XYZ file of C-alpha atoms in Angstrom:
519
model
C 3.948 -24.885 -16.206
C 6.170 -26.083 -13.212
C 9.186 -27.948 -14.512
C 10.783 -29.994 -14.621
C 9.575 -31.774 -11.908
C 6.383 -32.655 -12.004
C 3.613 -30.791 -9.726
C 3.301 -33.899 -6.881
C 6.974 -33.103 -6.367
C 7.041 -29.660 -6.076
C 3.907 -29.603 -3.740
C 6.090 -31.871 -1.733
C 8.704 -30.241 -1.485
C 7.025 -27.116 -0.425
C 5.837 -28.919 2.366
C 8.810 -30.385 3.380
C 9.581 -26.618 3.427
C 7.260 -24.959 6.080
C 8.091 -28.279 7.846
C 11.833 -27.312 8.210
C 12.771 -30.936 6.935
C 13.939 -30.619 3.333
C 17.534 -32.201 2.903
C 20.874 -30.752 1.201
C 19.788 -32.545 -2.053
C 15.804 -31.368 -2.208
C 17.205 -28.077 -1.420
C 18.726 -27.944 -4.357
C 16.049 -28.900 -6.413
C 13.626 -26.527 -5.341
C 16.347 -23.522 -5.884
C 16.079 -24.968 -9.424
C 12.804 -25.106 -9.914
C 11.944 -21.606 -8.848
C 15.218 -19.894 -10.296
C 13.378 -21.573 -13.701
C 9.895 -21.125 -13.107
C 7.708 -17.987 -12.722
C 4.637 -20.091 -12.094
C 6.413 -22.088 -9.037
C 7.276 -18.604 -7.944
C 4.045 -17.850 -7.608
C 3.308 -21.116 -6.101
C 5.802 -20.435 -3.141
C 4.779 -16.816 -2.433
C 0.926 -18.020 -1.979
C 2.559 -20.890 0.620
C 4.782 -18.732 2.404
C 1.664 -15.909 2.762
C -0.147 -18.989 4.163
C 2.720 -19.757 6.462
C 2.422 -16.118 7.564
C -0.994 -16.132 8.097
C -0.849 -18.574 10.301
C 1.958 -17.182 12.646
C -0.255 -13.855 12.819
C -3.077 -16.034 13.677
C -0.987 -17.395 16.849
C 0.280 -14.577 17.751
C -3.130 -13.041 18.239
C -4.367 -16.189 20.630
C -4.425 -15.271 24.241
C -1.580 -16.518 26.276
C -2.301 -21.001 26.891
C -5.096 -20.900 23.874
C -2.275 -22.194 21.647
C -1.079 -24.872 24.067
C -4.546 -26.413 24.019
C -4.335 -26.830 20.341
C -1.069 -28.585 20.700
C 0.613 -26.277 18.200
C 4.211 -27.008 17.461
C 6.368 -25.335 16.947
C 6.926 -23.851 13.036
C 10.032 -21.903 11.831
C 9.798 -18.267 11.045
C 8.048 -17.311 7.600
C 9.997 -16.341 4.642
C 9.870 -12.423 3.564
C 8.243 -13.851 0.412
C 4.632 -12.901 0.218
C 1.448 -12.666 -1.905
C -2.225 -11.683 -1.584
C -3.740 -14.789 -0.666
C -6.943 -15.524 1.345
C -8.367 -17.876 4.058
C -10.249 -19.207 0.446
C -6.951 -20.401 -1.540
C -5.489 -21.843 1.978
C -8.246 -24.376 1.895
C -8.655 -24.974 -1.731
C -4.750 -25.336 -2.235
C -2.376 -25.297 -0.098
C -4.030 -27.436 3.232
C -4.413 -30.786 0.868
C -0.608 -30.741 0.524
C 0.716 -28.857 3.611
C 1.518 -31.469 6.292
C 2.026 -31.772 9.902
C 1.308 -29.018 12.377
C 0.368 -26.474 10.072
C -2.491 -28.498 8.161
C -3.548 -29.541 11.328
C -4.385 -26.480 13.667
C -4.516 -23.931 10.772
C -8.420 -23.769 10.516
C -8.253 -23.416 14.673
C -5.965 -20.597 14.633
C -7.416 -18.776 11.714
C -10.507 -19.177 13.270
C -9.609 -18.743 17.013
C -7.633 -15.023 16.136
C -10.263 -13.964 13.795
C -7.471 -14.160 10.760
C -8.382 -12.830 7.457
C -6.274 -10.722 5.756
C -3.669 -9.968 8.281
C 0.055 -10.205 7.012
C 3.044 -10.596 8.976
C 6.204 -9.155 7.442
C 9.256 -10.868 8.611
C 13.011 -10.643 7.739
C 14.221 -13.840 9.040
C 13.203 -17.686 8.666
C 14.169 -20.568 5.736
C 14.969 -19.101 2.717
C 15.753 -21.649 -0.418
C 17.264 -19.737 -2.954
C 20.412 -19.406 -2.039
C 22.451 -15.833 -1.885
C 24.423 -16.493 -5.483
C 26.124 -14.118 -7.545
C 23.509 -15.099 -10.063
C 20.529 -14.186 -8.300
C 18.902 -11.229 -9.504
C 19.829 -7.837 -7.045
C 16.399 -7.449 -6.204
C 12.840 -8.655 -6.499
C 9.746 -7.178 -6.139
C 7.425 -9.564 -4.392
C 4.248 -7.646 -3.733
C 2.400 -4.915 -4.182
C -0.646 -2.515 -3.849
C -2.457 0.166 -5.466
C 1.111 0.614 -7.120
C 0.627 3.098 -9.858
C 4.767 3.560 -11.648
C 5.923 6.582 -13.646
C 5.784 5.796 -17.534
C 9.715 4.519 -18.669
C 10.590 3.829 -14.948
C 8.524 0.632 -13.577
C 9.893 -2.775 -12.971
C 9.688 -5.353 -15.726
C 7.946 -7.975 -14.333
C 9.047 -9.186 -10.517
C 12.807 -8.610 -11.436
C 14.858 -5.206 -10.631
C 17.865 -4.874 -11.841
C 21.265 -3.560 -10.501
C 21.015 0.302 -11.026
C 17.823 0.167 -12.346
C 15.566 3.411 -11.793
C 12.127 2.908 -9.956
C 9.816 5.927 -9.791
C 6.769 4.617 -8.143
C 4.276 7.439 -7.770
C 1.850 5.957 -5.479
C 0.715 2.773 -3.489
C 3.266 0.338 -2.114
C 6.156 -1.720 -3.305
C 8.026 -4.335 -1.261
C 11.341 -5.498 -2.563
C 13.533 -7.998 -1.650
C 16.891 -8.338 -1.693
C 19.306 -11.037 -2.705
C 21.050 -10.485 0.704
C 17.121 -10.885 2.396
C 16.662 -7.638 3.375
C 13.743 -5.756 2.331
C 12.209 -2.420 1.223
C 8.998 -1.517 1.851
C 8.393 1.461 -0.443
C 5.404 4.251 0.128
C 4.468 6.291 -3.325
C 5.709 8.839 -4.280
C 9.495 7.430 -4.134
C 12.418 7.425 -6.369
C 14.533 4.664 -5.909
C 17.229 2.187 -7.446
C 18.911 -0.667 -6.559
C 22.646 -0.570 -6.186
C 23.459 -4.436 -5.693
C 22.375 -7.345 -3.542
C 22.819 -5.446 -0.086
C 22.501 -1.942 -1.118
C 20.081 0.742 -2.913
C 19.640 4.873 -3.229
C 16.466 6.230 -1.990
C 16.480 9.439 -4.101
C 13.027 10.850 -2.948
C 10.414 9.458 -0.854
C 10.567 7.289 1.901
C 10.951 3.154 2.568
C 10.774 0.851 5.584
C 13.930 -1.366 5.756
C 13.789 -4.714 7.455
C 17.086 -6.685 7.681
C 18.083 -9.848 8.974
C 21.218 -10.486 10.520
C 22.258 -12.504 7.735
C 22.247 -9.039 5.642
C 24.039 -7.011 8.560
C 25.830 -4.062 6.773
C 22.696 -3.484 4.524
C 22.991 0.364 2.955
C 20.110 2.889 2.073
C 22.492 5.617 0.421
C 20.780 9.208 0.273
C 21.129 12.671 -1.821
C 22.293 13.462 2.295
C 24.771 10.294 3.111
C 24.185 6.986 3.799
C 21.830 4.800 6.412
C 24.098 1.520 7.211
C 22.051 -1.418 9.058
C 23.481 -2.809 12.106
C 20.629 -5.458 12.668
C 17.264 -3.856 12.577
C 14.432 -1.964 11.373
C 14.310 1.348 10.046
C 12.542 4.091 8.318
C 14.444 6.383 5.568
C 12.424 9.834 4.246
C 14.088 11.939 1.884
C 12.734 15.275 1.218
C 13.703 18.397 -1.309
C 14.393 21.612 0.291
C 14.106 25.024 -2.439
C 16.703 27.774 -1.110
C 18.878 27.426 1.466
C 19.270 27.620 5.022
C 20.213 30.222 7.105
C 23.322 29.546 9.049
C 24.486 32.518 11.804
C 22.728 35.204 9.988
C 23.941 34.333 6.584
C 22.009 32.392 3.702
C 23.732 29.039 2.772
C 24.259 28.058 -1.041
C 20.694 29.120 -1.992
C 19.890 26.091 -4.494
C 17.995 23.122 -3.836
C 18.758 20.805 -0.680
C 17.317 17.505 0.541
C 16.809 16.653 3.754
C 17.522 12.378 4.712
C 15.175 11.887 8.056
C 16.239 8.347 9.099
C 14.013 6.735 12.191
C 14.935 3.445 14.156
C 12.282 1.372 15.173
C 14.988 -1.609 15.930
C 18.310 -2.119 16.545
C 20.854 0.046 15.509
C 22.422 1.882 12.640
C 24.993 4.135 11.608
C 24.551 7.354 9.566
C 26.850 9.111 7.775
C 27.242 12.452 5.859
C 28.852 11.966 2.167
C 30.538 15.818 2.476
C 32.268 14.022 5.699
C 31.698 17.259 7.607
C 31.854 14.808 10.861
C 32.267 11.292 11.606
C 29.524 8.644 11.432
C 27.255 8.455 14.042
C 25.267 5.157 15.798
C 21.583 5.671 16.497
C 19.358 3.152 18.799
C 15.979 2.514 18.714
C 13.745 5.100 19.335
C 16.088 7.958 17.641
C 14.571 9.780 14.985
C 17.666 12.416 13.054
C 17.389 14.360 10.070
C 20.512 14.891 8.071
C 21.242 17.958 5.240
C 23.100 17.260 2.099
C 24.188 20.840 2.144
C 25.883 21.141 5.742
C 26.367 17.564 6.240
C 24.843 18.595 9.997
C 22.500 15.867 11.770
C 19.848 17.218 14.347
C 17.587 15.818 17.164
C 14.019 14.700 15.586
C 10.457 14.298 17.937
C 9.922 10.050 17.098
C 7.158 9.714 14.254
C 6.706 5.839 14.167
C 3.695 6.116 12.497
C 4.764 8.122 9.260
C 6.139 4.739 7.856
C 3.756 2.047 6.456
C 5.417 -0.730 8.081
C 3.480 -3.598 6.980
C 2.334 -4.512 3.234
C -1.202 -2.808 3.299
C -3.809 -4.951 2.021
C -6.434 -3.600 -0.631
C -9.729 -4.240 -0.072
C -12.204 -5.185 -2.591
C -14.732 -2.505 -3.700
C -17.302 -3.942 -6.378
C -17.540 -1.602 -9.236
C -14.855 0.446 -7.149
C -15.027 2.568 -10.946
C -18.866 2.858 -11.902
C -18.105 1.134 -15.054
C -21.099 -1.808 -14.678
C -24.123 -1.072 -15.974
C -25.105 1.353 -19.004
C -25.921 4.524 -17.897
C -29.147 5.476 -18.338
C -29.079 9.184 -19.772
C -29.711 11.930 -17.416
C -32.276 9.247 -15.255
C -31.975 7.562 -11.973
C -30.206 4.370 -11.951
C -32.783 3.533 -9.247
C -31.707 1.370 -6.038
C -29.085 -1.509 -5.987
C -26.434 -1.297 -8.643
C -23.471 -2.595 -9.633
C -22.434 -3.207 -5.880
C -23.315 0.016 -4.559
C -26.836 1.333 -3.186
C -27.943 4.191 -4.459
C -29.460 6.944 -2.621
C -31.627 10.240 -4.044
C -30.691 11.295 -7.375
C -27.448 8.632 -7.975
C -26.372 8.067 -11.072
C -23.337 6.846 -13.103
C -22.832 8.707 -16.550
C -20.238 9.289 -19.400
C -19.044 12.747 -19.079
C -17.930 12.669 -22.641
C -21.243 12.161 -24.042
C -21.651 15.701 -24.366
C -18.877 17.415 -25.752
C -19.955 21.009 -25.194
C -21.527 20.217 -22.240
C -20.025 22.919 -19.819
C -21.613 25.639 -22.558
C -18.249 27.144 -23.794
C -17.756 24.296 -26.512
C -15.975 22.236 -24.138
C -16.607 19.089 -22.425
C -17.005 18.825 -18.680
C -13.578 17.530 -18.366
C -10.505 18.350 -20.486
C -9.370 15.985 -23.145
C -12.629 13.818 -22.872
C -14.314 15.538 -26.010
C -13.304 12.654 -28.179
C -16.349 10.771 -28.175
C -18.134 8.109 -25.858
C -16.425 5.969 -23.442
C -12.987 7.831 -24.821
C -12.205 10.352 -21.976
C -10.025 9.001 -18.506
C -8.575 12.279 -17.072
C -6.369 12.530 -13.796
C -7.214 9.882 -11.770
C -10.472 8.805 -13.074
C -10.456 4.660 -14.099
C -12.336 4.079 -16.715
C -14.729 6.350 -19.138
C -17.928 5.936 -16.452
C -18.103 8.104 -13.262
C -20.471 8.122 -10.254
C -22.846 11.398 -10.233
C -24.667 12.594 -7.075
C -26.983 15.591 -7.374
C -28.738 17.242 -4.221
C -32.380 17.599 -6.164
C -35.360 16.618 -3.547
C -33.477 14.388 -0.864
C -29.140 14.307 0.228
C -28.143 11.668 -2.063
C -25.827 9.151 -0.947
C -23.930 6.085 -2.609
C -23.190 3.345 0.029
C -21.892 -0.553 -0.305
C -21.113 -3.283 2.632
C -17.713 -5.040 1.602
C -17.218 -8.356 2.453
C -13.908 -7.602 5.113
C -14.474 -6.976 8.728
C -13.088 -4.179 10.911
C -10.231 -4.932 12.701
C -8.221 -3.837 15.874
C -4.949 -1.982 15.142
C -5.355 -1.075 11.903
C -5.381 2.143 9.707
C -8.132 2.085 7.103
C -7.415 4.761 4.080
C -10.050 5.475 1.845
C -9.194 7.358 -1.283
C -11.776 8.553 -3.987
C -11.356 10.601 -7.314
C -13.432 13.638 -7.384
C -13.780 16.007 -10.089
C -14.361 19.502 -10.999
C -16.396 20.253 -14.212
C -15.060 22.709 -16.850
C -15.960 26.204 -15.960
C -18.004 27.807 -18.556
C -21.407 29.594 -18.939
C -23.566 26.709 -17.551
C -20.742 25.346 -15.065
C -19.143 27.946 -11.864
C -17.306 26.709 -9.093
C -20.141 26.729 -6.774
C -22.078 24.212 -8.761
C -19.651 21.436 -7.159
C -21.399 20.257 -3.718
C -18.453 18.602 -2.362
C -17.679 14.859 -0.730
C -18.069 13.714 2.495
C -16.583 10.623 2.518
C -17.512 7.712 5.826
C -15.835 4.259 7.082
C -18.605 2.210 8.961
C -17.888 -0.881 11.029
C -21.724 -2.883 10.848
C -24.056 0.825 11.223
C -21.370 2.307 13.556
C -19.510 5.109 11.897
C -15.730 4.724 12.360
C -14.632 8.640 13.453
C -16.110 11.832 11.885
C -15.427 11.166 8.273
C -14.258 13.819 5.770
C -15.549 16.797 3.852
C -14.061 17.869 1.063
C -15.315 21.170 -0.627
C -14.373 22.933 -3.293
C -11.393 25.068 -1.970
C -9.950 21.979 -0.162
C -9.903 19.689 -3.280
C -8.826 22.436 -5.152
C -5.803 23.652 -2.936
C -4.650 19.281 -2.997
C -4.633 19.980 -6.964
C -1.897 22.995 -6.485
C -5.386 24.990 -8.113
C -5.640 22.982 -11.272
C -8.638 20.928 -9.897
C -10.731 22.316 -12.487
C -11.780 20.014 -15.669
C -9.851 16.859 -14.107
C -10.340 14.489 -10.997
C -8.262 14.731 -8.263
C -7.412 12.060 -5.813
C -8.575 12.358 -1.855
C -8.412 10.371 1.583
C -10.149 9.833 4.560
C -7.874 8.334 7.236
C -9.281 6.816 10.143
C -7.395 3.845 12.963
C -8.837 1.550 14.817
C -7.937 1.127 18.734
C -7.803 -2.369 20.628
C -11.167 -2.662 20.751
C -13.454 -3.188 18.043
C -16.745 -5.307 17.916
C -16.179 -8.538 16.150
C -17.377 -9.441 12.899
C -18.878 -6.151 11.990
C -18.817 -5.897 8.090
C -16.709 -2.695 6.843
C -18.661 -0.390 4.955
C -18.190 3.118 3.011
C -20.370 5.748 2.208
C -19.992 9.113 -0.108
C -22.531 11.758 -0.063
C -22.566 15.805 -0.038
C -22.059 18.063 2.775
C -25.137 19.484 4.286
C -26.405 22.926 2.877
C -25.519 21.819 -0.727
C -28.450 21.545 -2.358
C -29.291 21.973 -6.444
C -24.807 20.951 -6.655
C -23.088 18.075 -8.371
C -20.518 15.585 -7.097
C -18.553 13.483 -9.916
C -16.677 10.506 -8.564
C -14.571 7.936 -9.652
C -12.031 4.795 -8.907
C -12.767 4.373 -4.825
C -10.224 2.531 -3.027
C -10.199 0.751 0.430
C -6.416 0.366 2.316
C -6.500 -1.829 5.523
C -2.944 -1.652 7.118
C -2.260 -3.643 9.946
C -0.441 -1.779 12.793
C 1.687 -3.224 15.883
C -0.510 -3.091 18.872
C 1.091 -0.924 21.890
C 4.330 -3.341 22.758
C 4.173 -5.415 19.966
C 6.434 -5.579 16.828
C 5.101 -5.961 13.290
């Protein structure tokens, strides 16, 4: 419940807020209220994600469109974020958001063909105030986030020295300095105070204001210190060591700190002080060793680093789990969200627990019964099943986004590998092919994945577990408007009498900067 001011208030005061025209005293009143209140947290995240929204929208008009709305001008949005939609802008926010913004916002969202695009920025009104009592660090959004057991955030508050292990999806935290991490599973990380944190593995996108000049990414290597700008941080494990005029350096385990500047500038340094910091620009990609404290010349790789929040699109029955399976029979047509093609079924692979006919079920630990068994990266007891019997089965669904320009689309499935035994061998499995479509049009060539591919991405334990894999595809400048996205998984030709088992599909849009542009 917002307290203690009562919800008319607060609303006001949040729009007072995008306005730019809250005084000293209402300031401090809205500090209060969200420093006290989770749910006005909440509140302010979905108004700020608005706020963004619309400056993505503008930025997408073509040069004078915005003039003839008479648009004035807004401040900058706040770092703060959340997943909100076009939907919730309308039902909430516009009734109490005044001036410009309620005005022009259905034009602009309309006008740039706005739905889900986020802007990310690190600058812009900000009204809790940098205290000593502010938390270090906050996590204020996420996707497809999946944390290590014993090392995930409690809640939207990190604290100082805290441990993160996220092993996949995306985390961005902020700062109580407001600069922010965007981290990319799998990282290791931990936050060293308000203006500082250790990237111990894995990689992060740092955006920093010039209020939080001076920010610090320290490394296994040295440390990354911001000078005003944007930058990318990769830190990689090295086994043995390196050779070093003809002889073998200390042959345990090294890292290696890449650091790439998109922005700005920053300094690196080596913690074994084997030389004296150095100042990079933007464009400079380095790589520095923890063992020889040497930095080298890297080839630029903008696009390694996720430099946006990606968005997850929806997928209905993304894990099979509507509908009761019918047996070993078709499911027939339309269900649950996705059409099914040919033989398409959805089934309980622990219904039989010696199914694989070595007294084993098809995948291991699932033999305790019905609706009991989630292996690897399955989501729930229910999988898909495709089997190549008279016609190529397929399962298909249209989702309810549109393809857009300048943006890489990720989709990632769980596929699985049956037990081998006397009535399973590896060429029963029939592989994936897995398809992005924009309207009919297929978006690039798609991906097959067969049996020695999926099983070389499990280090060759694919067998009796599912195993997670992507299809990567970006869109260019030009895209046809309004075409609905759409994904389809089927076998690879030639596979006929094979299986496919699949689970927990997932849909990543992430917005990239157009050629020119920043984020």
């Amino acid at each position: 419940m917002i307290s203690p001011q009562s919800p008319d208030d607060f609303e006001e005061l949040l729009a007072r807020l995008v306005e730019d025209r809250l005084t000293n005293e209402e300031q401090s009143r809205l500090e209060q209220i969200l420093l006290s209140d989770p749910e006005a947290r909440v509140r302010y995240r979905q108004l700020m994600r608005i706020h963004s929204l619309l400056h993505a929208g503008l930025a997408r008009l073509p040069q004078g469109q915005a003039d003839e709305l008479h648009v004035a001008e807004v401040s900058q949005p706040s770092v703060f974020s959340h997943r909100g939609t076009v939907r919730s802008f309308f039902r909430g926010a516009a009734a109490t958001a005044r001036g410009p913004i309620s005005l022009v916002a259905a034009a602009i969202l309309v006008a740039a063909g706005v739905t889900t695009a986020y802007l990310w920025s690190g600058s812009g009104p900000l009204p809790i105030a940098h205290q000593a009592a502010d938390p270090p660090a906050l996590v204020i959004q996420t996707a497809m986030s999946e944390w290590e057991t014993g090392f995930a955030p409690t809640g939207e508050v990190v604290s100082q020295g805290q441990h993160l292990k996220l092993r996949s999806g995306f985390a961005e935290i902020r700062f109580g300095s407001r600069a922010t991490a965007l981290l990319q599973g799998p990282a290791e990380f931990e936050v060293d105070n308000q203006n500082a944190c250790r990237l111990r593995a894995g990689q992060l996108t740092a955006r920093v204001p010039q209020a939080a000049r001076g920010f610090k990414v320290h490394t296994p290597a040295g440390t990354v210190t911001d000078l005003g700008t944007e930058f990318g941080v990769f830190v990689r494990s090295e086994v043995g060591g390196r050779k070093s005029e003809g002889k073998t350096r200390d042959a345990g385990p090294s890292t290696t700190t890449e650091v790439h500047v998109f922005r700005g500038e920053v300094e690196v340094a080596d913690d074994a002080q084997v030389r004296k910091p150095e100042i990079f620009t933007a464009g400079a990609s380095v790589a520095l060793d923890s063992k020889s404290g040497t930095i080298r010349r890297l080839a630029a790789d903008p696009d390694r680093f996720v430099r946006v929040m990606p968005v997850a699109i929806s997928i209905v029955n993304h894990d099979f789990e509507a509908g009761e399976p019918l047996g070993n029979g078709k499911l027939g047509g339309p269900f649950g969200g996705w059409n099914g093609k040919g033989d398409a079924h959805c089934f309980d692979p622990c219904e039989n627990p010696q199914a694989n006919g070595n007294g084993e079920s098809y995948y291991r630990g699932s033999d305790q019964g019905p609706g009991s068994g989630i292996v690897g990266t399955m989501a729930g007891p229910q999988v898909g099943y495709l089997y190549w019997g008279r016609i190529a089965p397929s399962f298909s669904q249209t989702l309810s986004e549109t393809a857009q320009p300048h943006t890489k689309y990720v989709l990632t499935i769980a596929l699985g590998v049956r037990n081998l035994g006397r009535s399973i061998q590896p060429r029963d499995f029939g592989g994936c092919y897995l398809e992005l479509l924009a309207g009919t049009e297929r978006l690039g060539d798609g991906q097959v994945w067969d049996y020695d591919a999926l099983n070389k991405a499990a280090a060759g334990q694919a067998h009796g577990t599912f195993t997670d894999v992507s299809y990567t595809f970006v869109t260019g400048p030009k895209i046809a408007p309004g075409q609905p996205l759409g994904i389809r998984i089927s076998m690879p030709k030639n596979t006929r009498n094979k299986y496919l088992d699949i689970d927990n599909v997932r849909l990543l849009a992430i917005p990239l900067a157009a050629e020119g542009e920043q984020p």
